[in-house]
């Protein structure tokens, strides 16, 4: 049985949604960030980054939310939601997954915690935060592809990239132009957040407000 080490609404939400979508049995293990448990000696043994999430799959222990999602997709090819390996659709699936984690997610993390780069320099923190918001906004604009090819990343076919966007879209809700201010993104979010495989994991993580 899988074991997902998590904290509510953190990057674990994407693998969590995928586990639910695939109907898998899993244990949720809380890594209490309030107590900085992600930096504890025991947790660092399974995730030397000291970050959340971590997946334990038998003898396999792995970190990075997107990699965990891709691993789950590989483990359950019959369940979808990812196109067949070697097809152009699969290539597009990789494109969006890597774009989301490598470009958008990284910028959102800088926007959330600019002081990790700037330390106690308040003015620099403000500049970095504004810059990160602008860059994240530009990445969100790229997703306007959905206007012509939506409603989901791969057209009508649900893929794990859609879950990944739900995860990321929750974080920047306070931005001046949050993800939902783009109609194509709002349409995707409405469709995907209506799924039980999205509502259930967020409820299990204790999220009671609108998901994103
Ligand atoms: N790229 C990593 C980022 C993981 C990450 O930074 N997680 C955050 C929560 S969303 C975390 O653990 N923050 C606590 C910390 O950095 O100490 C992933 O997607 O798994």
PDB file of N, CA and C in Angstrom, residues 55-135:
ATOM      1  N   UNK A  55       6.572   9.989  -1.216  1.00  0.00           N
ATOM      2  CA  UNK A  55       5.767   8.779  -1.416  1.00  0.00           C
ATOM      3  C   UNK A  55       6.597   7.570  -1.036  1.00  0.00           C
ATOM      4  N   UNK A  56       5.988   6.662  -0.273  1.00  0.00           N
ATOM      5  CA  UNK A  56       6.613   5.366  -0.010  1.00  0.00           C
ATOM      6  C   UNK A  56       5.769   4.332  -0.735  1.00  0.00           C
ATOM      7  N   UNK A  57       6.427   3.591  -1.619  1.00  0.00           N
ATOM      8  CA  UNK A  57       5.760   2.573  -2.424  1.00  0.00           C
ATOM      9  C   UNK A  57       6.578   1.297  -2.259  1.00  0.00           C
ATOM     10  N   UNK A  58       6.271   0.520  -1.230  1.00  0.00           N
ATOM     11  CA  UNK A  58       7.086  -0.665  -0.916  1.00  0.00           C
ATOM     12  C   UNK A  58       8.489  -0.224  -0.538  1.00  0.00           C
ATOM     13  N   UNK A  59       9.478  -0.752  -1.280  1.00  0.00           N
ATOM     14  CA  UNK A  59      10.874  -0.396  -0.991  1.00  0.00           C
ATOM     15  C   UNK A  59      11.269   0.938  -1.608  1.00  0.00           C
ATOM     16  N   UNK A  60      10.398   1.430  -2.477  1.00  0.00           N
ATOM     17  CA  UNK A  60      10.706   2.697  -3.167  1.00  0.00           C
ATOM     18  C   UNK A  60      10.264   3.889  -2.314  1.00  0.00           C
ATOM     19  N   UNK A  61      11.184   4.817  -2.124  1.00  0.00           N
ATOM     20  CA  UNK A  61      10.852   6.067  -1.419  1.00  0.00           C
ATOM     21  C   UNK A  61      11.231   7.197  -2.352  1.00  0.00           C
ATOM     22  N   UNK A  62      10.262   8.083  -2.656  1.00  0.00           N
ATOM     23  CA  UNK A  62      10.601   9.132  -3.624  1.00  0.00           C
ATOM     24  C   UNK A  62       9.992  10.483  -3.275  1.00  0.00           C
ATOM     25  N   UNK A  63      10.672  11.551  -3.725  1.00  0.00           N
ATOM     26  CA  UNK A  63      10.153  12.900  -3.529  1.00  0.00           C
ATOM     27  C   UNK A  63       9.969  13.583  -4.871  1.00  0.00           C
ATOM     28  N   UNK A  64       9.484  14.818  -4.851  1.00  0.00           N
ATOM     29  CA  UNK A  64       9.075  15.642  -6.003  1.00  0.00           C
ATOM     30  C   UNK A  64       7.667  15.225  -6.448  1.00  0.00           C
ATOM     31  N   UNK A  65       6.732  16.138  -6.209  1.00  0.00           N
ATOM     32  CA  UNK A  65       5.311  15.834  -6.464  1.00  0.00           C
ATOM     33  C   UNK A  65       5.056  15.394  -7.911  1.00  0.00           C
ATOM     34  N   UNK A  66       5.666  16.095  -8.874  1.00  0.00           N
ATOM     35  CA  UNK A  66       5.396  15.748 -10.278  1.00  0.00           C
ATOM     36  C   UNK A  66       5.962  14.371 -10.608  1.00  0.00           C
ATOM     37  N   UNK A  67       7.140  14.061 -10.074  1.00  0.00           N
ATOM     38  CA  UNK A  67       7.733  12.737 -10.323  1.00  0.00           C
ATOM     39  C   UNK A  67       6.849  11.652  -9.707  1.00  0.00           C
ATOM     40  N   UNK A  68       6.294  11.938  -8.541  1.00  0.00           N
ATOM     41  CA  UNK A  68       5.406  10.966  -7.893  1.00  0.00           C
ATOM     42  C   UNK A  68       4.173  10.738  -8.774  1.00  0.00           C
ATOM     43  N   UNK A  69       3.618  11.836  -9.301  1.00  0.00           N
ATOM     44  CA  UNK A  69       2.448  11.723 -10.183  1.00  0.00           C
ATOM     45  C   UNK A  69       2.800  10.861 -11.404  1.00  0.00           C
ATOM     46  N   UNK A  70       3.953  11.125 -12.016  1.00  0.00           N
ATOM     47  CA  UNK A  70       4.342  10.363 -13.214  1.00  0.00           C
ATOM     48  C   UNK A  70       4.571   8.894 -12.867  1.00  0.00           C
ATOM     49  N   UNK A  71       5.140   8.637 -11.705  1.00  0.00           N
ATOM     50  CA  UNK A  71       5.332   7.243 -11.266  1.00  0.00           C
ATOM     51  C   UNK A  71       3.973   6.545 -11.108  1.00  0.00           C
ATOM     52  N   UNK A  72       3.028   7.227 -10.479  1.00  0.00           N
ATOM     53  CA  UNK A  72       1.696   6.609 -10.273  1.00  0.00           C
ATOM     54  C   UNK A  72       1.021   6.318 -11.617  1.00  0.00           C
ATOM     55  N   UNK A  73       1.170   7.269 -12.545  1.00  0.00           N
ATOM     56  CA  UNK A  73       0.593   7.096 -13.877  1.00  0.00           C
ATOM     57  C   UNK A  73       1.212   5.854 -14.555  1.00  0.00           C
ATOM     58  N   UNK A  74       2.522   5.683 -14.390  1.00  0.00           N
ATOM     59  CA  UNK A  74       3.206   4.515 -14.979  1.00  0.00           C
ATOM     60  C   UNK A  74       2.768   3.215 -14.318  1.00  0.00           C
ATOM     61  N   UNK A  75       2.528   3.283 -13.023  1.00  0.00           N
ATOM     62  CA  UNK A  75       2.155   2.070 -12.283  1.00  0.00           C
ATOM     63  C   UNK A  75       0.752   1.599 -12.616  1.00  0.00           C
ATOM     64  N   UNK A  76      -0.081   2.518 -13.083  1.00  0.00           N
ATOM     65  CA  UNK A  76      -1.492   2.175 -13.305  1.00  0.00           C
ATOM     66  C   UNK A  76      -1.935   2.615 -14.696  1.00  0.00           C
ATOM     67  N   UNK A  77      -1.294   2.069 -15.723  1.00  0.00           N
ATOM     68  CA  UNK A  77      -1.601   2.533 -17.083  1.00  0.00           C
ATOM     69  C   UNK A  77      -3.055   2.299 -17.461  1.00  0.00           C
ATOM     70  N   UNK A  78      -3.650   1.284 -16.836  1.00  0.00           N
ATOM     71  CA  UNK A  78      -5.047   0.958 -17.179  1.00  0.00           C
ATOM     72  C   UNK A  78      -6.011   2.019 -16.632  1.00  0.00           C
ATOM     73  N   UNK A  79      -5.578   2.725 -15.605  1.00  0.00           N
ATOM     74  CA  UNK A  79      -6.491   3.670 -14.948  1.00  0.00           C
ATOM     75  C   UNK A  79      -6.514   5.022 -15.650  1.00  0.00           C
ATOM     76  N   UNK A  80      -5.560   5.260 -16.572  1.00  0.00           N
ATOM     77  CA  UNK A  80      -5.386   6.610 -17.063  1.00  0.00           C
ATOM     78  C   UNK A  80      -4.943   7.418 -15.871  1.00  0.00           C
ATOM     79  N   UNK A  81      -4.981   8.688 -15.817  1.00  0.00           N
ATOM     80  CA  UNK A  81      -5.282   9.513 -16.958  1.00  0.00           C
ATOM     81  C   UNK A  81      -3.990  10.088 -17.557  1.00  0.00           C
ATOM     82  N   UNK A  82      -3.472   9.313 -18.518  1.00  0.00           N
ATOM     83  CA  UNK A  82      -2.332   9.800 -19.299  1.00  0.00           C
ATOM     84  C   UNK A  82      -2.343   9.027 -20.610  1.00  0.00           C
ATOM     85  N   UNK A  83      -2.040   9.699 -21.709  1.00  0.00           N
ATOM     86  CA  UNK A  83      -2.053   9.013 -23.002  1.00  0.00           C
ATOM     87  C   UNK A  83      -0.978   7.922 -23.081  1.00  0.00           C
ATOM     88  N   UNK A  84      -1.105   7.089 -24.072  1.00  0.00           N
ATOM     89  CA  UNK A  84      -0.198   5.962 -24.256  1.00  0.00           C
ATOM     90  C   UNK A  84       1.237   6.460 -24.502  1.00  0.00           C
ATOM     91  N   UNK A  85       2.201   5.741 -23.903  1.00  0.00           N
ATOM     92  CA  UNK A  85       3.618   6.096 -24.078  1.00  0.00           C
ATOM     93  C   UNK A  85       3.984   6.036 -25.560  1.00  0.00           C
ATOM     94  N   UNK A  86       4.758   7.022 -26.011  1.00  0.00           N
ATOM     95  CA  UNK A  86       5.248   7.014 -27.382  1.00  0.00           C
ATOM     96  C   UNK A  86       4.348   7.748 -28.363  1.00  0.00           C
ATOM     97  N   UNK A  87       3.230   8.260 -27.886  1.00  0.00           N
ATOM     98  CA  UNK A  87       2.314   8.978 -28.785  1.00  0.00           C
ATOM     99  C   UNK A  87       2.545  10.493 -28.668  1.00  0.00           C
ATOM    100  N   UNK A  88       2.112  11.245 -29.681  1.00  0.00           N
ATOM    101  CA  UNK A  88       2.230  12.709 -29.585  1.00  0.00           C
ATOM    102  C   UNK A  88       1.444  13.248 -28.387  1.00  0.00           C
ATOM    103  N   UNK A  89       0.340  12.599 -28.065  1.00  0.00           N
ATOM    104  CA  UNK A  89      -0.468  13.050 -26.912  1.00  0.00           C
ATOM    105  C   UNK A  89       0.340  12.899 -25.615  1.00  0.00           C
ATOM    106  N   UNK A  90       1.097  11.790 -25.537  1.00  0.00           N
ATOM    107  CA  UNK A  90       1.919  11.580 -24.333  1.00  0.00           C
ATOM    108  C   UNK A  90       2.987  12.679 -24.250  1.00  0.00           C
ATOM    109  N   UNK A  91       3.545  13.031 -25.404  1.00  0.00           N
ATOM    110  CA  UNK A  91       4.563  14.095 -25.421  1.00  0.00           C
ATOM    111  C   UNK A  91       3.966  15.400 -24.906  1.00  0.00           C
ATOM    112  N   UNK A  92       2.743  15.707 -25.332  1.00  0.00           N
ATOM    113  CA  UNK A  92       2.079  16.937 -24.873  1.00  0.00           C
ATOM    114  C   UNK A  92       1.789  16.865 -23.368  1.00  0.00           C
ATOM    115  N   UNK A  93       1.436  15.661 -22.913  1.00  0.00           N
ATOM    116  CA  UNK A  93       1.202  15.459 -21.481  1.00  0.00           C
ATOM    117  C   UNK A  93       2.481  15.777 -20.693  1.00  0.00           C
ATOM    118  N   UNK A  94       3.619  15.255 -21.168  1.00  0.00           N
ATOM    119  CA  UNK A  94       4.893  15.569 -20.507  1.00  0.00           C
ATOM    120  C   UNK A  94       5.162  17.071 -20.548  1.00  0.00           C
ATOM    121  N   UNK A  95       4.897  17.669 -21.718  1.00  0.00           N
ATOM    122  CA  UNK A  95       5.139  19.109 -21.859  1.00  0.00           C
ATOM    123  C   UNK A  95       4.407  19.883 -20.760  1.00  0.00           C
ATOM    124  N   UNK A  96       3.113  19.604 -20.611  1.00  0.00           N
ATOM    125  CA  UNK A  96       2.336  20.377 -19.636  1.00  0.00           C
ATOM    126  C   UNK A  96       2.738  20.051 -18.201  1.00  0.00           C
ATOM    127  N   UNK A  97       3.017  18.762 -17.920  1.00  0.00           N
ATOM    128  CA  UNK A  97       3.426  18.401 -16.556  1.00  0.00           C
ATOM    129  C   UNK A  97       4.728  19.117 -16.170  1.00  0.00           C
ATOM    130  N   UNK A  98       5.690  19.104 -17.081  1.00  0.00           N
ATOM    131  CA  UNK A  98       6.985  19.716 -16.759  1.00  0.00           C
ATOM    132  C   UNK A  98       6.857  21.241 -16.714  1.00  0.00           C
ATOM    133  N   UNK A  99       6.066  21.789 -17.610  1.00  0.00           N
ATOM    134  CA  UNK A  99       5.810  23.241 -17.580  1.00  0.00           C
ATOM    135  C   UNK A  99       5.215  23.637 -16.223  1.00  0.00           C
ATOM    136  N   UNK A 100       4.231  22.851 -15.786  1.00  0.00           N
ATOM    137  CA  UNK A 100       3.553  23.201 -14.533  1.00  0.00           C
ATOM    138  C   UNK A 100       4.511  23.130 -13.349  1.00  0.00           C
ATOM    139  N   UNK A 101       5.296  22.055 -13.281  1.00  0.00           N
ATOM    140  CA  UNK A 101       6.147  21.896 -12.100  1.00  0.00           C
ATOM    141  C   UNK A 101       7.424  22.733 -12.177  1.00  0.00           C
ATOM    142  N   UNK A 102       7.999  22.808 -13.383  1.00  0.00           N
ATOM    143  CA  UNK A 102       9.313  23.433 -13.507  1.00  0.00           C
ATOM    144  C   UNK A 102       9.223  24.953 -13.665  1.00  0.00           C
ATOM    145  N   UNK A 103       8.162  25.408 -14.344  1.00  0.00           N
ATOM    146  CA  UNK A 103       8.051  26.844 -14.598  1.00  0.00           C
ATOM    147  C   UNK A 103       7.065  27.490 -13.621  1.00  0.00           C
ATOM    148  N   UNK A 104       5.796  27.111 -13.718  1.00  0.00           N
ATOM    149  CA  UNK A 104       4.777  27.779 -12.888  1.00  0.00           C
ATOM    150  C   UNK A 104       4.988  27.525 -11.395  1.00  0.00           C
ATOM    151  N   UNK A 105       5.173  26.265 -11.009  1.00  0.00           N
ATOM    152  CA  UNK A 105       5.288  25.952  -9.574  1.00  0.00           C
ATOM    153  C   UNK A 105       6.477  26.673  -8.942  1.00  0.00           C
ATOM    154  N   UNK A 106       7.596  26.665  -9.629  1.00  0.00           N
ATOM    155  CA  UNK A 106       8.790  27.306  -9.057  1.00  0.00           C
ATOM    156  C   UNK A 106       8.552  28.797  -8.835  1.00  0.00           C
ATOM    157  N   UNK A 107       7.892  29.443  -9.837  1.00  0.00           N
ATOM    158  CA  UNK A 107       7.646  30.881  -9.709  1.00  0.00           C
ATOM    159  C   UNK A 107       6.673  31.157  -8.559  1.00  0.00           C
ATOM    160  N   UNK A 108       5.671  30.273  -8.444  1.00  0.00           N
ATOM    161  CA  UNK A 108       4.694  30.452  -7.354  1.00  0.00           C
ATOM    162  C   UNK A 108       5.371  30.308  -5.993  1.00  0.00           C
ATOM    163  N   UNK A 109       6.353  29.419  -5.923  1.00  0.00           N
ATOM    164  CA  UNK A 109       7.026  29.211  -4.637  1.00  0.00           C
ATOM    165  C   UNK A 109       7.883  30.426  -4.277  1.00  0.00           C
ATOM    166  N   UNK A 110       8.459  31.056  -5.294  1.00  0.00           N
ATOM    167  CA  UNK A 110       9.226  32.285  -5.030  1.00  0.00           C
ATOM    168  C   UNK A 110       8.256  33.390  -4.593  1.00  0.00           C
ATOM    169  N   UNK A 111       7.101  33.457  -5.271  1.00  0.00           N
ATOM    170  CA  UNK A 111       6.090  34.474  -4.918  1.00  0.00           C
ATOM    171  C   UNK A 111       5.608  34.275  -3.474  1.00  0.00           C
ATOM    172  N   UNK A 112       5.426  32.993  -3.096  1.00  0.00           N
ATOM    173  CA  UNK A 112       4.937  32.722  -1.733  1.00  0.00           C
ATOM    174  C   UNK A 112       5.983  33.066  -0.671  1.00  0.00           C
ATOM    175  N   UNK A 113       7.223  32.770  -0.965  1.00  0.00           N
ATOM    176  CA  UNK A 113       8.284  32.968   0.049  1.00  0.00           C
ATOM    177  C   UNK A 113       9.487  33.678  -0.546  1.00  0.00           C
ATOM    178  N   UNK A 114       9.309  34.926  -0.996  1.00  0.00           N
ATOM    179  CA  UNK A 114      10.439  35.629  -1.631  1.00  0.00           C
ATOM    180  C   UNK A 114      11.610  35.809  -0.676  1.00  0.00           C
ATOM    181  N   UNK A 115      11.306  35.881   0.618  1.00  0.00           N
ATOM    182  CA  UNK A 115      12.375  36.111   1.598  1.00  0.00           C
ATOM    183  C   UNK A 115      13.360  34.948   1.675  1.00  0.00           C
ATOM    184  N   UNK A 116      12.989  33.811   1.096  1.00  0.00           N
ATOM    185  CA  UNK A 116      13.972  32.718   1.064  1.00  0.00           C
ATOM    186  C   UNK A 116      15.146  33.103   0.175  1.00  0.00           C
ATOM    187  N   UNK A 117      14.894  34.038  -0.756  1.00  0.00           N
ATOM    188  CA  UNK A 117      15.977  34.500  -1.622  1.00  0.00           C
ATOM    189  C   UNK A 117      16.613  35.768  -1.078  1.00  0.00           C
ATOM    190  N   UNK A 118      15.804  36.605  -0.437  1.00  0.00           N
ATOM    191  CA  UNK A 118      16.273  37.950  -0.110  1.00  0.00           C
ATOM    192  C   UNK A 118      16.613  38.139   1.370  1.00  0.00           C
ATOM    193  N   UNK A 119      16.277  37.160   2.191  1.00  0.00           N
ATOM    194  CA  UNK A 119      16.565  37.265   3.622  1.00  0.00           C
ATOM    195  C   UNK A 119      15.784  38.402   4.254  1.00  0.00           C
ATOM    196  N   UNK A 120      16.478  39.246   5.001  1.00  0.00           N
ATOM    197  CA  UNK A 120      15.785  40.291   5.761  1.00  0.00           C
ATOM    198  C   UNK A 120      15.676  41.608   4.990  1.00  0.00           C
ATOM    199  N   UNK A 121      16.116  41.623   3.748  1.00  0.00           N
ATOM    200  CA  UNK A 121      16.058  42.851   2.940  1.00  0.00           C
ATOM    201  C   UNK A 121      14.620  43.078   2.458  1.00  0.00           C
ATOM    202  N   UNK A 122      13.889  43.931   3.170  1.00  0.00           N
ATOM    203  CA  UNK A 122      12.455  44.108   2.917  1.00  0.00           C
ATOM    204  C   UNK A 122      12.183  44.647   1.512  1.00  0.00           C
ATOM    205  N   UNK A 123      12.997  45.636   1.096  1.00  0.00           N
ATOM    206  CA  UNK A 123      12.776  46.231  -0.227  1.00  0.00           C
ATOM    207  C   UNK A 123      13.020  45.184  -1.320  1.00  0.00           C
ATOM    208  N   UNK A 124      14.083  44.415  -1.179  1.00  0.00           N
ATOM    209  CA  UNK A 124      14.397  43.381  -2.176  1.00  0.00           C
ATOM    210  C   UNK A 124      13.290  42.323  -2.198  1.00  0.00           C
ATOM    211  N   UNK A 125      12.770  42.013  -1.022  1.00  0.00           N
ATOM    212  CA  UNK A 125      11.700  41.008  -0.923  1.00  0.00           C
ATOM    213  C   UNK A 125      10.492  41.465  -1.730  1.00  0.00           C
ATOM    214  N   UNK A 126      10.180  42.742  -1.610  1.00  0.00           N
ATOM    215  CA  UNK A 126       9.035  43.309  -2.330  1.00  0.00           C
ATOM    216  C   UNK A 126       9.252  43.230  -3.843  1.00  0.00           C
ATOM    217  N   UNK A 127      10.472  43.561  -4.271  1.00  0.00           N
ATOM    218  CA  UNK A 127      10.799  43.521  -5.707  1.00  0.00           C
ATOM    219  C   UNK A 127      10.692  42.083  -6.232  1.00  0.00           C
ATOM    220  N   UNK A 128      11.250  41.143  -5.488  1.00  0.00           N
ATOM    221  CA  UNK A 128      11.231  39.742  -5.937  1.00  0.00           C
ATOM    222  C   UNK A 128       9.794  39.219  -5.976  1.00  0.00           C
ATOM    223  N   UNK A 129       9.001  39.589  -4.968  1.00  0.00           N
ATOM    224  CA  UNK A 129       7.614  39.119  -4.932  1.00  0.00           C
ATOM    225  C   UNK A 129       6.843  39.650  -6.154  1.00  0.00           C
ATOM    226  N   UNK A 130       7.009  40.941  -6.428  1.00  0.00           N
ATOM    227  CA  UNK A 130       6.309  41.530  -7.586  1.00  0.00           C
ATOM    228  C   UNK A 130       6.765  40.871  -8.892  1.00  0.00           C
ATOM    229  N   UNK A 131       8.078  40.666  -8.996  1.00  0.00           N
ATOM    230  CA  UNK A 131       8.626  40.042 -10.212  1.00  0.00           C
ATOM    231  C   UNK A 131       8.099  38.629 -10.387  1.00  0.00           C
ATOM    232  N   UNK A 132       8.039  37.891  -9.283  1.00  0.00           N
ATOM    233  CA  UNK A 132       7.559  36.491  -9.358  1.00  0.00           C
ATOM    234  C   UNK A 132       6.080  36.463  -9.749  1.00  0.00           C
ATOM    235  N   UNK A 133       5.308  37.432  -9.245  1.00  0.00           N
ATOM    236  CA  UNK A 133       3.877  37.472  -9.598  1.00  0.00           C
ATOM    237  C   UNK A 133       3.727  37.725 -11.104  1.00  0.00           C
ATOM    238  N   UNK A 134       4.555  38.638 -11.607  1.00  0.00           N
ATOM    239  CA  UNK A 134       4.478  38.957 -13.045  1.00  0.00           C
ATOM    240  C   UNK A 134       4.846  37.733 -13.882  1.00  0.00           C
ATOM    241  N   UNK A 135       5.904  37.062 -13.498  1.00  0.00           N
ATOM    242  CA  UNK A 135       6.343  35.884 -14.271  1.00  0.00           C
ATOM    243  C   UNK A 135       5.328  34.749 -14.156  1.00  0.00           C
TER     244      UNK A 135
END
